[in-house]
Short mmCIF file of N, CA and C in Angstrom, two decimals:
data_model
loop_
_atom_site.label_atom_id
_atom_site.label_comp_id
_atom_site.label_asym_id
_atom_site.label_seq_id
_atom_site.Cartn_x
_atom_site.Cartn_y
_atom_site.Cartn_z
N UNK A 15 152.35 52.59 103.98
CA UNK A 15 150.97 52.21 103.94
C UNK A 15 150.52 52.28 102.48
N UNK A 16 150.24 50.94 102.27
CA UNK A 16 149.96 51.46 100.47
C UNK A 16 148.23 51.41 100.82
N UNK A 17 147.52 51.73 99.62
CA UNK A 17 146.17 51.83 99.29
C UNK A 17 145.93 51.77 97.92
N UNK A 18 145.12 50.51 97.79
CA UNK A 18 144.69 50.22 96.64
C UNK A 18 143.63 50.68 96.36
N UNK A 19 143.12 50.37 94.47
CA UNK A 19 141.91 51.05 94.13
C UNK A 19 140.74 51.24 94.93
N UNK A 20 140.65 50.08 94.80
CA UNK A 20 139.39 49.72 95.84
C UNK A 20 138.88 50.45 96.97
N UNK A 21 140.05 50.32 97.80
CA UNK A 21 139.71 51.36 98.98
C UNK A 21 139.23 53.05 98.52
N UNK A 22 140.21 53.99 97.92
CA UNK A 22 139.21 54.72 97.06
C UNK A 22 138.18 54.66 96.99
N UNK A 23 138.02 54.28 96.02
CA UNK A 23 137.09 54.12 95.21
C UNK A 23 135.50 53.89 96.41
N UNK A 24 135.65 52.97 97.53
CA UNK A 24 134.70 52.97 97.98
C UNK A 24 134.95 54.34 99.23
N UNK A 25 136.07 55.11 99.45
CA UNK A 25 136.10 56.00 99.85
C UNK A 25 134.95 57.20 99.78
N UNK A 26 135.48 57.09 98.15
CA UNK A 26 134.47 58.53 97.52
C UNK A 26 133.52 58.41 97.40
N UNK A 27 132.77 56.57 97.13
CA UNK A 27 131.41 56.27 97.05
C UNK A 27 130.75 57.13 98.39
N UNK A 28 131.41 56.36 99.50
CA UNK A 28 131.20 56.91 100.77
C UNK A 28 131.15 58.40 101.04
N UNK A 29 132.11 59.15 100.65
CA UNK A 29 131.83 60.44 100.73
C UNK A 29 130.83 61.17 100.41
N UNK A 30 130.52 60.21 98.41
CA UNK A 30 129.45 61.18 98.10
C UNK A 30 127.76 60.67 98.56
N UNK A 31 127.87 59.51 99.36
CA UNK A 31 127.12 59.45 99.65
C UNK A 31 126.52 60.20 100.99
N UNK A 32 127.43 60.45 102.03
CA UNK A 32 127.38 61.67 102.92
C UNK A 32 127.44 62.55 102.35
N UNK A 33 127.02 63.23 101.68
CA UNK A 33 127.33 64.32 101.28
C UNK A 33 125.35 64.58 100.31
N UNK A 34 125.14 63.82 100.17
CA UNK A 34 123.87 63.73 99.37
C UNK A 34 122.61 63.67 100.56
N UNK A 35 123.27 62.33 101.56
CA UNK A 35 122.46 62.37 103.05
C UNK A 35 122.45 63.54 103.49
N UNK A 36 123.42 64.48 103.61
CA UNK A 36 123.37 65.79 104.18
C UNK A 36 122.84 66.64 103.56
N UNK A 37 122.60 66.79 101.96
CA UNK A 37 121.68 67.65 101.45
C UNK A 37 120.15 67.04 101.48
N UNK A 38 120.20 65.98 101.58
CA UNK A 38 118.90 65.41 101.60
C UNK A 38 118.25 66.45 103.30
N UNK A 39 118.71 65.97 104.31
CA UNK A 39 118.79 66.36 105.66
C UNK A 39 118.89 67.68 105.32
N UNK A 40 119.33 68.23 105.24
CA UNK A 40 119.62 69.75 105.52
C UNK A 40 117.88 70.13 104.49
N UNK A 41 117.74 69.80 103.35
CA UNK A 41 116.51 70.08 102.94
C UNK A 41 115.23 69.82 103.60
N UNK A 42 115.20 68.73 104.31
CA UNK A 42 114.24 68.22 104.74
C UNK A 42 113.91 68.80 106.06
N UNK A 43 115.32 69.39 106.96
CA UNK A 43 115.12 70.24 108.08
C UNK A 43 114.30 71.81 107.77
N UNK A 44 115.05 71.78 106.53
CA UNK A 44 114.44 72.99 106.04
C UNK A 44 112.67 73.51 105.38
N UNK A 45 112.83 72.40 104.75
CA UNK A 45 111.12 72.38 104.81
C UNK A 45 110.44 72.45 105.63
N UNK A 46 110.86 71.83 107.04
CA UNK A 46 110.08 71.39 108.10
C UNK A 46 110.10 72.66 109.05
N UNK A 47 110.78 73.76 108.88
CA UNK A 47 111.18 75.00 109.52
C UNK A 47 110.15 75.90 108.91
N UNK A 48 110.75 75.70 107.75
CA UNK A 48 109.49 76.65 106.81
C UNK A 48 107.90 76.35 106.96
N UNK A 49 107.29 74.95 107.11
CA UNK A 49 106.35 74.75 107.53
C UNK A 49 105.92 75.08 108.93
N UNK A 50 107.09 75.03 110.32
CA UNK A 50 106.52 75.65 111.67
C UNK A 50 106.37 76.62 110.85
N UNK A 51 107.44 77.53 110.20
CA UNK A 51 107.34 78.82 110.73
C UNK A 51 105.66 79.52 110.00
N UNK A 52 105.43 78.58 108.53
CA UNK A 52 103.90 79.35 108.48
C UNK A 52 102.70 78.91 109.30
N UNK A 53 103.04 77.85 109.68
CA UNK A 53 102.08 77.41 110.91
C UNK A 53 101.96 78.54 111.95
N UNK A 54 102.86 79.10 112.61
CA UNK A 54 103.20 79.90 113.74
C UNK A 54 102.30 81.08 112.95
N UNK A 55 102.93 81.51 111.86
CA UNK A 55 102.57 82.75 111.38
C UNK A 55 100.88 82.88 111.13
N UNK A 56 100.09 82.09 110.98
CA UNK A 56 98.75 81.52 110.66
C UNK A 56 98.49 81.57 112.15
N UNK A 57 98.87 81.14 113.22
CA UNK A 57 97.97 80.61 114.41
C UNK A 57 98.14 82.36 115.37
N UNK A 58 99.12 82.93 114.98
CA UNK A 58 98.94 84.22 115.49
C UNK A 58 98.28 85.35 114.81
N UNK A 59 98.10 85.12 113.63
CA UNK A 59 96.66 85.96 113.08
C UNK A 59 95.72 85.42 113.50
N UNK A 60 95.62 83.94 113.82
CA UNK A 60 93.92 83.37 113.60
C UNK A 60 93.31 83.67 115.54
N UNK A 61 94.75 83.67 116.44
CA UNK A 61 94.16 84.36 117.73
C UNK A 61 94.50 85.93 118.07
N UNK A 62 94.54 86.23 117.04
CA UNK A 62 94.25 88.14 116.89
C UNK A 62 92.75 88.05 117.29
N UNK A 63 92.67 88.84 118.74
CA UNK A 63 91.08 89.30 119.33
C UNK A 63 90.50 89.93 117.91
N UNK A 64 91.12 90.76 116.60
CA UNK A 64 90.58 91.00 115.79
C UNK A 64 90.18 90.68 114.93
N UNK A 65 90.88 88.98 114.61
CA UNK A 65 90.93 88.36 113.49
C UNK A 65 91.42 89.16 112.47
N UNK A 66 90.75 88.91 111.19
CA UNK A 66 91.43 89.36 110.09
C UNK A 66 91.48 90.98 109.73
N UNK A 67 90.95 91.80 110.83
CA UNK A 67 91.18 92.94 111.22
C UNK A 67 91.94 93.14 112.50
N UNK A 68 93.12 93.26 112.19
CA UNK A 68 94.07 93.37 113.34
C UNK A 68 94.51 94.90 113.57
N UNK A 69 94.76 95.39 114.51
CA UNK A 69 94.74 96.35 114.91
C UNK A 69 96.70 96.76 114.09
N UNK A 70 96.51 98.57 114.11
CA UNK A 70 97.72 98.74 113.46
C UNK A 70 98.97 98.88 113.75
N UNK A 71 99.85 99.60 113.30
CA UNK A 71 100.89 99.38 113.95
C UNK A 71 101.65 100.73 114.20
N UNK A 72 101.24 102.07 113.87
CA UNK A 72 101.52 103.20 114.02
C UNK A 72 101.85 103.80 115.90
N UNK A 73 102.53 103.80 116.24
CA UNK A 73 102.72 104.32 117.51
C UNK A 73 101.50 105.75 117.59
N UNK A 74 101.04 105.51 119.06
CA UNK A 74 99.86 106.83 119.26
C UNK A 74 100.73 108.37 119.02
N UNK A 75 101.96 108.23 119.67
CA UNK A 75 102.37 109.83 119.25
C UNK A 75 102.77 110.47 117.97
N UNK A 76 103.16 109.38 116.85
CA UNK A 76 103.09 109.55 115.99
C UNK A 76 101.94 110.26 114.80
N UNK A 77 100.84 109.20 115.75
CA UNK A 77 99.45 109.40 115.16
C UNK A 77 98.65 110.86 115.65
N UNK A 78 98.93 111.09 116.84
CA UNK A 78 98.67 112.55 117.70
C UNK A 78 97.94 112.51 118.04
N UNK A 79 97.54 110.78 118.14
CA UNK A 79 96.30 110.26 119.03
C UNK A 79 96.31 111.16 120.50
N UNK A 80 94.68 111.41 120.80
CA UNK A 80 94.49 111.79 122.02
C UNK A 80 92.99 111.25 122.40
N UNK A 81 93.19 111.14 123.68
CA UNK A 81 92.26 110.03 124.23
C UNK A 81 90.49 110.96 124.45
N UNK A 82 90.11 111.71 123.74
CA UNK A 82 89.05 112.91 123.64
C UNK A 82 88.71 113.37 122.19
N UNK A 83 87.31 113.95 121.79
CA UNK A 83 87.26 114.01 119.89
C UNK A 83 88.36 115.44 119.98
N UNK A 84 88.40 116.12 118.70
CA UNK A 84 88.77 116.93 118.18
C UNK A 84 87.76 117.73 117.33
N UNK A 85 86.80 118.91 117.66
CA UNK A 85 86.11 119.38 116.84
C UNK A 85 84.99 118.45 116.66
N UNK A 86 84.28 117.32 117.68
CA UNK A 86 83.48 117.18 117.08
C UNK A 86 83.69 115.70 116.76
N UNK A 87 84.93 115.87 116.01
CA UNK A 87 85.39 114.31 115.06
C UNK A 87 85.94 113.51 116.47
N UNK A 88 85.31 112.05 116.30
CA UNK A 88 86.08 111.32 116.86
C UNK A 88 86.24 109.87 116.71
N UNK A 89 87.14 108.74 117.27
CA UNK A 89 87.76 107.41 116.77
C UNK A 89 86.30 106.93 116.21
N UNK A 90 85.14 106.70 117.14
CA UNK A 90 84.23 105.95 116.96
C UNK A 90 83.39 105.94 115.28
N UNK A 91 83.27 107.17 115.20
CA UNK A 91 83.03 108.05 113.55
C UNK A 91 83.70 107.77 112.47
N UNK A 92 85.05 106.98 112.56
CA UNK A 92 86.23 106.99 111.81
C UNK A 92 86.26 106.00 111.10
N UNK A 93 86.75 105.61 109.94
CA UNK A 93 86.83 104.59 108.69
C UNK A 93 87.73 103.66 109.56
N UNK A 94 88.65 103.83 110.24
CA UNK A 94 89.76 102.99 110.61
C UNK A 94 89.23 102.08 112.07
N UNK A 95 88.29 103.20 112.09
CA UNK A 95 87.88 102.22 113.84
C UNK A 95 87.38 100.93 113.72
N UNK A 96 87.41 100.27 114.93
CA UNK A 96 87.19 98.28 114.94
C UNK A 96 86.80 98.48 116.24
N UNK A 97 85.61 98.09 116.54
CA UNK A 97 85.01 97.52 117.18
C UNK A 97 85.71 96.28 117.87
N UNK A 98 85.92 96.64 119.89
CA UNK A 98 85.32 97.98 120.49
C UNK A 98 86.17 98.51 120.87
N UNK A 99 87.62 98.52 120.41
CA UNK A 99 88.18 99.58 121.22
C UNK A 99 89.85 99.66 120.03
N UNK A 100 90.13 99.17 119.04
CA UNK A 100 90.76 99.21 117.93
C UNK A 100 90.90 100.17 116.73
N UNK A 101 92.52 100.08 115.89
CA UNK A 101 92.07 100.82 114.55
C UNK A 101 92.94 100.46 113.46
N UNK A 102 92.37 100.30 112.28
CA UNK A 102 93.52 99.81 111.16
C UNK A 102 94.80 100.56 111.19
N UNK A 103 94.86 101.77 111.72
CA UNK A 103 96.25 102.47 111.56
C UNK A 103 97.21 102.74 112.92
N UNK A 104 96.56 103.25 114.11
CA UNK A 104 96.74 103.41 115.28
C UNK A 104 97.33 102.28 116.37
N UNK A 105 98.18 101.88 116.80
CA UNK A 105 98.42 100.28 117.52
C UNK A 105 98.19 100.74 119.17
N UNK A 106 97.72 99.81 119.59
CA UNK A 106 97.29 99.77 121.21
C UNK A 106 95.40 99.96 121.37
N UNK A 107 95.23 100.20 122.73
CA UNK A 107 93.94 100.12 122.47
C UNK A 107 93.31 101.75 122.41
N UNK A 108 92.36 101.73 122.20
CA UNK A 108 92.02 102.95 121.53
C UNK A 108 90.81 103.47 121.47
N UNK A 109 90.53 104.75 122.61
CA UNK A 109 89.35 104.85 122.93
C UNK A 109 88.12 106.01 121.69
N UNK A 110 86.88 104.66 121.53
CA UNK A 110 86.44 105.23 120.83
C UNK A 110 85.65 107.14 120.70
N UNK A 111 86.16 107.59 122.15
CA UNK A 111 85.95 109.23 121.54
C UNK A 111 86.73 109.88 121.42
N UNK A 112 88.59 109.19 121.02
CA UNK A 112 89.23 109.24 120.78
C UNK A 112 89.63 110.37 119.48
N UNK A 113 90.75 110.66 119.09
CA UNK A 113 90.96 111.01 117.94
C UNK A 113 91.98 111.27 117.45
N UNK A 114 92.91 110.66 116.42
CA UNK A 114 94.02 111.05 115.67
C UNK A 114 94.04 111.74 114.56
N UNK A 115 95.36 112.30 113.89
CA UNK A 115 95.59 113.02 112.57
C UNK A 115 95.14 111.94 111.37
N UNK A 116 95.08 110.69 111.32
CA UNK A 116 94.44 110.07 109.70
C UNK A 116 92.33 109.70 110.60
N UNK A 117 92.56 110.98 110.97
CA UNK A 117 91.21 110.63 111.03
C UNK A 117 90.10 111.19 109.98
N UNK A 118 89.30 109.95 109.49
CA UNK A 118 88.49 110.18 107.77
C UNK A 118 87.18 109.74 108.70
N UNK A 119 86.30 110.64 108.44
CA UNK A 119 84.73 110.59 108.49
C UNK A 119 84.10 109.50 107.91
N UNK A 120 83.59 108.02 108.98
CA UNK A 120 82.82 107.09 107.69
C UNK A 120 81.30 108.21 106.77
N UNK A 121 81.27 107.56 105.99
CA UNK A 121 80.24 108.26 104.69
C UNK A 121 79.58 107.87 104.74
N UNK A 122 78.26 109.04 105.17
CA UNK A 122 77.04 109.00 105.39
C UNK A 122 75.78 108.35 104.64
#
């Protein structure tokens, strides 16, 4: 089987032209991934019941959350609390006569 220039030659044209389609493609899939994925990431903050105060992410036993004040102090009183039942640090829902260990007194 012989093979002349030619054939080559339009071989490799061919190759490198698959090969450019596929980075073209592979980029263009990729943009388009990256765009769901900040789309996705945007539409699940923007239906957070809290909006741009979203509730946190600390597990309650961690926090030593208990569902009653402490001394007096409690969630509703607290810098972290969100209205009506939320807290910047604490995750789940969270009753405001509540009270955990980062609990800070809002200022009077």
């Amino acid at each position: 089987m012989k093979h002349d220039r030619g054939d080559v030659s339009r071989r490799r044209a061919k190759d490198s032209l698959t090969r450019a389609l596929s980075r073209r493609n592979f980029l263009k899939v990729s943009m388009a991934g990256a765009a769901i994925a900040g789309t996705a990431g945007l539409a699940s903050c923007m239906t957070s019941p809290y909006g741009k105060r979203a509730a946190g992410t600390t597990p309650k036993t961690v926090a030593l959350y208990q569902d009653f004040p402490n001394q007096g102090r409690r969630c509703a009183g607290c810098t972290h609390f969100r209205e009506p039942n939320a807290c910047k640090i604490v995750a789940g829902e969270i009753n405001p006569d509540g009270w955990c260990r980062f609990h800070e007194p809002q200022p009077t």
